[in-house]
Amino acid sequence: MKTDAFALRHIGTGEKDLNHMLKTIGVDSVDQLIYETIPTDIRLKNELNLEKPMTEYEYLNHIQELGKKNKVFKSYIGLGYHPAIVPAVIQRNVFENPGWYTAYTPYQAEIAQGRLEAILNYQTTVIELTGMEIANASLLDEGTAAAEAMTLLFDVRTRDQKKNNVSKFFVSEEILPQTLSVLQTRSTPLNIELVVGNHETFDFSSDFFGAILQYPGKFGQVHDYTAFIAKATENEIKVAVAADILSLAKLTPPGEMGASVVVGTSQRFGIPMGYGGPHAAFFATKDEYKRSMPGRIIGVSIDVNGNRALRMALGTREQHIKREKATSNICTAQVLLAVMAGMYAVYHGPKGLKYIANKVHNSANTAVEALNKIGVYQTNTSYFDTINVKADAAKVKAIAEKNEVNFFYIDADTISISFNETTSISDINQIVAIFAEAKEKTFEPITELVETTVISENLIRKSTFLQHDVFNNNHSESQLMRYIKKLERKDLSLNHSMISLGSCTMKLNAAAEMLPLSMANWNNLHPFAPLDQVEGYLTMLKKLEHQLNVVTGFSGTTLQPNSGAQGEYAGLMTIRAYHLSRGDKHRTVCLIPSSAHGTNPASAAMAGMDIIVTKTTPEGNIDVEDLREKAILHSANLAALMVTYPSTHGVFESSIIEITNLIHENGGLVYMDGANMNAQVGLTNPATIGADVCHLNLHKTFAIPHGGGGPGVGPICVNDKLVPFLPTNPIVKVGGEQAITAISAAPYGSALVCLISYGYICMLGAEGLTNATKHAILNANYMKARLEAHYPILYSGEMGRAAHEMILDCRAFEDNGIKVTDIAKRLMDYGFHAPTVSFPVAGTLMIEPTESEDLAELDRFCDAMIAIRKEISASSKDDTQNILKNAPHTLSMVTSDEWVFPYTREAAAFPLEYIAENKFWPTVRRVDEAYGDRNLVCSCAPIEAYM
């Protein structure tokens, strides 16, 4: 036993289990199983060309040494990113806690009540600070949130505006540069015309449907937008405001000025800068726009007993229902970061947030006063935290960098300085000393902050916020620690049991991969820091790009997309740019199989493509003849095919090369959705099957934790044709020579969590990665062999094998009065999260065990499913009080004095022997979904207040 081999720790099934598993499956070896699963013509001939694997100890030493190449200067750059203090109680109990970071998206609300409450706190914080009516559970970053605001306002145009094709969108010249770049990317394919200008001279013409303003402006100026918004509203122009969340504890909120949408980032609320992410963006709007809102909303509902229960609300907005009619392709949130930001608000409360905001503002005022005394003057007439000073930028920069300080240099004689929560009096003295040296003057060090303001009275916030008990009762560390733990105990995560979600790959997130995220020389860098200060990051990111190129067989990678949906969009936008570069602007048709993920058609619609849906066969494969017919029919205008491989049904289709050749012969390119890459790594790859671009879910195949629904990273890998079009950034040049504008705000997206995937690949190496894939396929086929006598398996390959996942067909059980939802809820009583419910086929369960689970855990899950199958057989349509219909069973239900059910308490709560040893109790009974949608409440106000 090689105790230092990381693969031994990552792959759950060991050598001692192998013979039993192979015998159960009915093969002699793993290689035979792979032969029967993956078509021979797409198998890789050679091992992946990667460096030999490191041990965990070697990797941690390596990453610490690499981290020393990053220079962590004091950052006053601003532009939407600020050093923040991560409260240690939140760092230890949320950020570094697998109970929080390994949870899945809260689709099964009864075992996610803790996470749901934490997100509800976040939504409440956003609603009350912005002065809006409704907020979602977070978006990806400020730039993409602003783009979502633009598309929402485009969607909710008046009937006349739609009829007259009103398509101009005003963008204030005060907008953050990276936000402008993302707006440019998103507006172009939708034929929205951006007009950038000064809001004070805007003419409010009827050609405009919307506008976006920055509050405070990119270099700190605070404007009163009340009159602008009022006049815009008169002219049926709806206004979005990108706001600094910390400033809203001091400044009048945009909602009180009449804004229709308010967006921004919550990074300042206790989240490390992380060289650009991940951070939870916020999105708040008016209640009347809730049906057009992107992302997820957490709502208050009740369970079957009438008790308060939380759940994800407004499910009909999901892309798998709207598909090509969706106005957003976002299917995720930055949940872990939203939880942290919400806990920051809980910990500090309204008085604490005001104190922090005042301290930041007073730091700026104190610096201004001291700088004035040495003849350095600032130009903003009103500001919150950012000042612009006039000085010789080159001279100041040389002195500042010698003192390990970063400012933002606007031009040759204008310097922007953004103060933040971490700024101390000694920091202010250091700043003044830098300018004093540049001016060759002496100054008298300051000893205390001046308490004054330059903000006009009408812009000082008068309204209260965060009056709910949760924000006023958890200010000691003991209180917050216990509150976090109370919520954690309500949630089932990977530290309880396997989460076998098909298409979601809930694998081990190894501690060694996670540790570097807490290291200051990785998590405390500004994304626009000078490149010579981030050599460690650039080395790591370039090496990760190379590793992903090797894995996919492609030539180039961008890490910028910060979710899988963003990766889909980025891939299609590079295809679009390729066709445009060849003068083929007419190539806009995108073929998408009917079995595709719902985000596929949504992404294609956002990329301005015309979607043609192709058929699937009764066996679940792409109907090649239908595809051929449509590819030929649309050959003059064919842009792309979007294909998931192995298929959404968990099968390696043998016709894949024929399919990709067909697209190429008709002038299109092939986009491969990388959702199922966990079945490919080391055995085949997107280049081999004939794809031109793929996105990868680093939060699936490459071990970034799901974090309760985010963070995710969705890089795209491309072939030579598409490398020139990889996206750039307006401040830090990245991407190709003919780069498209930005996909997300930071040059490398969520750079901090890329460390996880980098570590995963470094420690597994070529052999470990390949073995991980083999064991993912092994585990899936072992479970298939155990379950197929009890449940129909919907699809399998030509030799009867599954890929890394399989679909159990539960539709026939409706004859017994049992729906697939009942099975999902009953699994909670057995201590398991349900597999993927009703995707890609209604009434089914899609199971993916991953390679990380050991044989005992696989057997526990199979035993649970087999026991449930017996319960199904004992059920009937007439019996509405059976054990499945009443699931899940809570502790209060099982221990109540009254028991009126026709089965025992033991059968309800402890149906198998293993459960007693480690019982997980759902904290609410089945949630009433319809009630929650009829009575939408998405903040902490007690439900009685809305009845």
PDB file of N, CA, C and O in Angstrom, residues 665-697:
ATOM      1  N   GLU A 665     -18.692  18.673 -42.656  1.00  0.00           N
ATOM      2  CA  GLU A 665     -18.950  18.612 -44.107  1.00  0.00           C
ATOM      3  C   GLU A 665     -19.950  19.674 -44.550  1.00  0.00           C
ATOM      4  O   GLU A 665     -19.959  20.087 -45.703  1.00  0.00           O
ATOM      5  N   ASN A 666     -20.782  20.124 -43.608  1.00  0.00           N
ATOM      6  CA  ASN A 666     -21.806  21.114 -43.946  1.00  0.00           C
ATOM      7  C   ASN A 666     -21.482  22.509 -43.399  1.00  0.00           C
ATOM      8  O   ASN A 666     -22.368  23.347 -43.255  1.00  0.00           O
ATOM      9  N   GLY A 667     -20.181  22.719 -43.113  1.00  0.00           N
ATOM     10  CA  GLY A 667     -19.706  24.062 -42.798  1.00  0.00           C
ATOM     11  C   GLY A 667     -19.815  24.496 -41.355  1.00  0.00           C
ATOM     12  O   GLY A 667     -19.500  25.647 -41.027  1.00  0.00           O
ATOM     13  N   GLY A 668     -20.269  23.609 -40.465  1.00  0.00           N
ATOM     14  CA  GLY A 668     -20.426  23.984 -39.066  1.00  0.00           C
ATOM     15  C   GLY A 668     -19.273  23.503 -38.204  1.00  0.00           C
ATOM     16  O   GLY A 668     -18.406  22.740 -38.658  1.00  0.00           O
ATOM     17  N   LEU A 669     -19.256  23.955 -36.966  1.00  0.00           N
ATOM     18  CA  LEU A 669     -18.287  23.491 -35.978  1.00  0.00           C
ATOM     19  C   LEU A 669     -19.034  22.752 -34.878  1.00  0.00           C
ATOM     20  O   LEU A 669     -20.250  22.905 -34.715  1.00  0.00           O
ATOM     21  N   VAL A 670     -18.299  21.962 -34.109  1.00  0.00           N
ATOM     22  CA  VAL A 670     -18.921  21.127 -33.080  1.00  0.00           C
ATOM     23  C   VAL A 670     -18.514  21.618 -31.699  1.00  0.00           C
ATOM     24  O   VAL A 670     -17.323  21.701 -31.369  1.00  0.00           O
ATOM     25  N   TYR A 671     -19.533  21.951 -30.914  1.00  0.00           N
ATOM     26  CA  TYR A 671     -19.340  22.294 -29.502  1.00  0.00           C
ATOM     27  C   TYR A 671     -19.711  21.073 -28.672  1.00  0.00           C
ATOM     28  O   TYR A 671     -20.829  20.552 -28.805  1.00  0.00           O
ATOM     29  N   MET A 672     -18.779  20.602 -27.852  1.00  0.00           N
ATOM     30  CA  MET A 672     -19.077  19.473 -26.966  1.00  0.00           C
ATOM     31  C   MET A 672     -19.297  19.976 -25.550  1.00  0.00           C
ATOM     32  O   MET A 672     -18.423  20.630 -24.974  1.00  0.00           O
ATOM     33  N   ASP A 673     -20.461  19.686 -25.002  1.00  0.00           N
ATOM     34  CA  ASP A 673     -20.762  19.999 -23.604  1.00  0.00           C
ATOM     35  C   ASP A 673     -19.977  19.023 -22.739  1.00  0.00           C
ATOM     36  O   ASP A 673     -20.118  17.809 -22.866  1.00  0.00           O
ATOM     37  N   GLY A 674     -19.149  19.557 -21.859  1.00  0.00           N
ATOM     38  CA  GLY A 674     -18.254  18.711 -21.060  1.00  0.00           C
ATOM     39  C   GLY A 674     -18.831  18.226 -19.755  1.00  0.00           C
ATOM     40  O   GLY A 674     -18.080  17.801 -18.867  1.00  0.00           O
ATOM     41  N   ALA A 675     -20.158  18.259 -19.617  1.00  0.00           N
ATOM     42  CA  ALA A 675     -20.771  17.845 -18.350  1.00  0.00           C
ATOM     43  C   ALA A 675     -20.371  16.434 -17.954  1.00  0.00           C
ATOM     44  O   ALA A 675     -20.247  16.113 -16.775  1.00  0.00           O
ATOM     45  N   ASN A 676     -20.170  15.565 -18.951  1.00  0.00           N
ATOM     46  CA  ASN A 676     -19.882  14.153 -18.663  1.00  0.00           C
ATOM     47  C   ASN A 676     -18.416  13.805 -18.896  1.00  0.00           C
ATOM     48  O   ASN A 676     -18.078  12.651 -19.184  1.00  0.00           O
ATOM     49  N   MET A 677     -17.540  14.787 -18.742  1.00  0.00           N
ATOM     50  CA  MET A 677     -16.111  14.573 -18.994  1.00  0.00           C
ATOM     51  C   MET A 677     -15.500  13.557 -18.028  1.00  0.00           C
ATOM     52  O   MET A 677     -14.467  12.964 -18.318  1.00  0.00           O
ATOM     53  N   ASN A 678     -16.172  13.324 -16.899  1.00  0.00           N
ATOM     54  CA  ASN A 678     -15.630  12.369 -15.928  1.00  0.00           C
ATOM     55  C   ASN A 678     -15.558  10.953 -16.489  1.00  0.00           C
ATOM     56  O   ASN A 678     -14.882  10.101 -15.929  1.00  0.00           O
ATOM     57  N   ALA A 679     -16.251  10.711 -17.599  1.00  0.00           N
ATOM     58  CA  ALA A 679     -16.173   9.393 -18.247  1.00  0.00           C
ATOM     59  C   ALA A 679     -15.162   9.377 -19.385  1.00  0.00           C
ATOM     60  O   ALA A 679     -14.976   8.343 -20.028  1.00  0.00           O
ATOM     61  N   GLN A 680     -14.492  10.505 -19.653  1.00  0.00           N
ATOM     62  CA  GLN A 680     -13.582  10.580 -20.792  1.00  0.00           C
ATOM     63  C   GLN A 680     -12.109  10.656 -20.408  1.00  0.00           C
ATOM     64  O   GLN A 680     -11.264  10.112 -21.120  1.00  0.00           O
ATOM     65  N   VAL A 681     -11.777  11.340 -19.316  1.00  0.00           N
ATOM     66  CA  VAL A 681     -10.389  11.730 -19.041  1.00  0.00           C
ATOM     67  C   VAL A 681      -9.439  10.533 -19.090  1.00  0.00           C
ATOM     68  O   VAL A 681      -9.593   9.560 -18.356  1.00  0.00           O
ATOM     69  N   GLY A 682      -8.468  10.612 -19.977  1.00  0.00           N
ATOM     70  CA  GLY A 682      -7.448   9.578 -20.097  1.00  0.00           C
ATOM     71  C   GLY A 682      -7.821   8.427 -21.009  1.00  0.00           C
ATOM     72  O   GLY A 682      -6.958   7.620 -21.370  1.00  0.00           O
ATOM     73  N   LEU A 683      -9.103   8.320 -21.368  1.00  0.00           N
ATOM     74  CA  LEU A 683      -9.561   7.203 -22.205  1.00  0.00           C
ATOM     75  C   LEU A 683      -9.933   7.657 -23.607  1.00  0.00           C
ATOM     76  O   LEU A 683      -9.702   6.951 -24.577  1.00  0.00           O
ATOM     77  N   THR A 684     -10.552   8.824 -23.716  1.00  0.00           N
ATOM     78  CA  THR A 684     -10.834   9.458 -25.001  1.00  0.00           C
ATOM     79  C   THR A 684     -10.804  10.953 -24.738  1.00  0.00           C
ATOM     80  O   THR A 684     -10.496  11.377 -23.621  1.00  0.00           O
ATOM     81  N   ASN A 685     -11.107  11.768 -25.762  1.00  0.00           N
ATOM     82  CA  ASN A 685     -11.184  13.206 -25.493  1.00  0.00           C
ATOM     83  C   ASN A 685     -11.972  13.919 -26.588  1.00  0.00           C
ATOM     84  O   ASN A 685     -12.247  13.342 -27.649  1.00  0.00           O
ATOM     85  N   PRO A 686     -12.354  15.175 -26.341  1.00  0.00           N
ATOM     86  CA  PRO A 686     -13.176  15.909 -27.316  1.00  0.00           C
ATOM     87  C   PRO A 686     -12.528  16.057 -28.683  1.00  0.00           C
ATOM     88  O   PRO A 686     -13.227  15.996 -29.705  1.00  0.00           O
ATOM     89  N   ALA A 687     -11.209  16.251 -28.710  1.00  0.00           N
ATOM     90  CA  ALA A 687     -10.536  16.386 -30.007  1.00  0.00           C
ATOM     91  C   ALA A 687     -10.656  15.094 -30.804  1.00  0.00           C
ATOM     92  O   ALA A 687     -10.898  15.110 -32.017  1.00  0.00           O
ATOM     93  N   THR A 688     -10.500  13.957 -30.139  1.00  0.00           N
ATOM     94  CA  THR A 688     -10.551  12.661 -30.814  1.00  0.00           C
ATOM     95  C   THR A 688     -11.933  12.383 -31.403  1.00  0.00           C
ATOM     96  O   THR A 688     -12.052  11.780 -32.467  1.00  0.00           O
ATOM     97  N   ILE A 689     -12.980  12.827 -30.724  1.00  0.00           N
ATOM     98  CA  ILE A 689     -14.324  12.559 -31.258  1.00  0.00           C
ATOM     99  C   ILE A 689     -14.713  13.560 -32.351  1.00  0.00           C
ATOM    100  O   ILE A 689     -15.771  13.427 -32.960  1.00  0.00           O
ATOM    101  N   GLY A 690     -13.862  14.583 -32.573  1.00  0.00           N
ATOM    102  CA  GLY A 690     -14.118  15.512 -33.662  1.00  0.00           C
ATOM    103  C   GLY A 690     -14.724  16.838 -33.261  1.00  0.00           C
ATOM    104  O   GLY A 690     -15.184  17.599 -34.114  1.00  0.00           O
ATOM    105  N   ALA A 691     -14.730  17.141 -31.961  1.00  0.00           N
ATOM    106  CA  ALA A 691     -15.238  18.438 -31.517  1.00  0.00           C
ATOM    107  C   ALA A 691     -14.213  19.532 -31.827  1.00  0.00           C
ATOM    108  O   ALA A 691     -13.024  19.253 -32.016  1.00  0.00           O
ATOM    109  N   ASP A 692     -14.681  20.781 -31.879  1.00  0.00           N
ATOM    110  CA  ASP A 692     -13.810  21.935 -32.093  1.00  0.00           C
ATOM    111  C   ASP A 692     -13.604  22.731 -30.810  1.00  0.00           C
ATOM    112  O   ASP A 692     -12.606  23.433 -30.660  1.00  0.00           O
ATOM    113  N   VAL A 693     -14.556  22.643 -29.905  1.00  0.00           N
ATOM    114  CA  VAL A 693     -14.498  23.369 -28.632  1.00  0.00           C
ATOM    115  C   VAL A 693     -15.309  22.584 -27.623  1.00  0.00           C
ATOM    116  O   VAL A 693     -16.303  21.935 -27.967  1.00  0.00           O
ATOM    117  N   CYS A 694     -14.866  22.608 -26.377  1.00  0.00           N
ATOM    118  CA  CYS A 694     -15.674  22.027 -25.299  1.00  0.00           C
ATOM    119  C   CYS A 694     -15.558  22.924 -24.079  1.00  0.00           C
ATOM    120  O   CYS A 694     -14.584  23.662 -23.930  1.00  0.00           O
ATOM    121  N   HIS A 695     -16.565  22.885 -23.243  1.00  0.00           N
ATOM    122  CA  HIS A 695     -16.380  23.488 -21.924  1.00  0.00           C
ATOM    123  C   HIS A 695     -16.192  22.361 -20.929  1.00  0.00           C
ATOM    124  O   HIS A 695     -16.626  21.221 -21.163  1.00  0.00           O
ATOM    125  N   LEU A 696     -15.510  22.654 -19.859  1.00  0.00           N
ATOM    126  CA  LEU A 696     -15.287  21.693 -18.782  1.00  0.00           C
ATOM    127  C   LEU A 696     -15.904  22.247 -17.511  1.00  0.00           C
ATOM    128  O   LEU A 696     -15.773  23.440 -17.228  1.00  0.00           O
ATOM    129  N   ASN A 697     -16.553  21.407 -16.740  1.00  0.00           N
ATOM    130  CA  ASN A 697     -17.031  21.822 -15.421  1.00  0.00           C
ATOM    131  C   ASN A 697     -15.959  21.464 -14.398  1.00  0.00           C
ATOM    132  O   ASN A 697     -15.860  20.312 -13.980  1.00  0.00           O
TER     133      ASN A 697
END
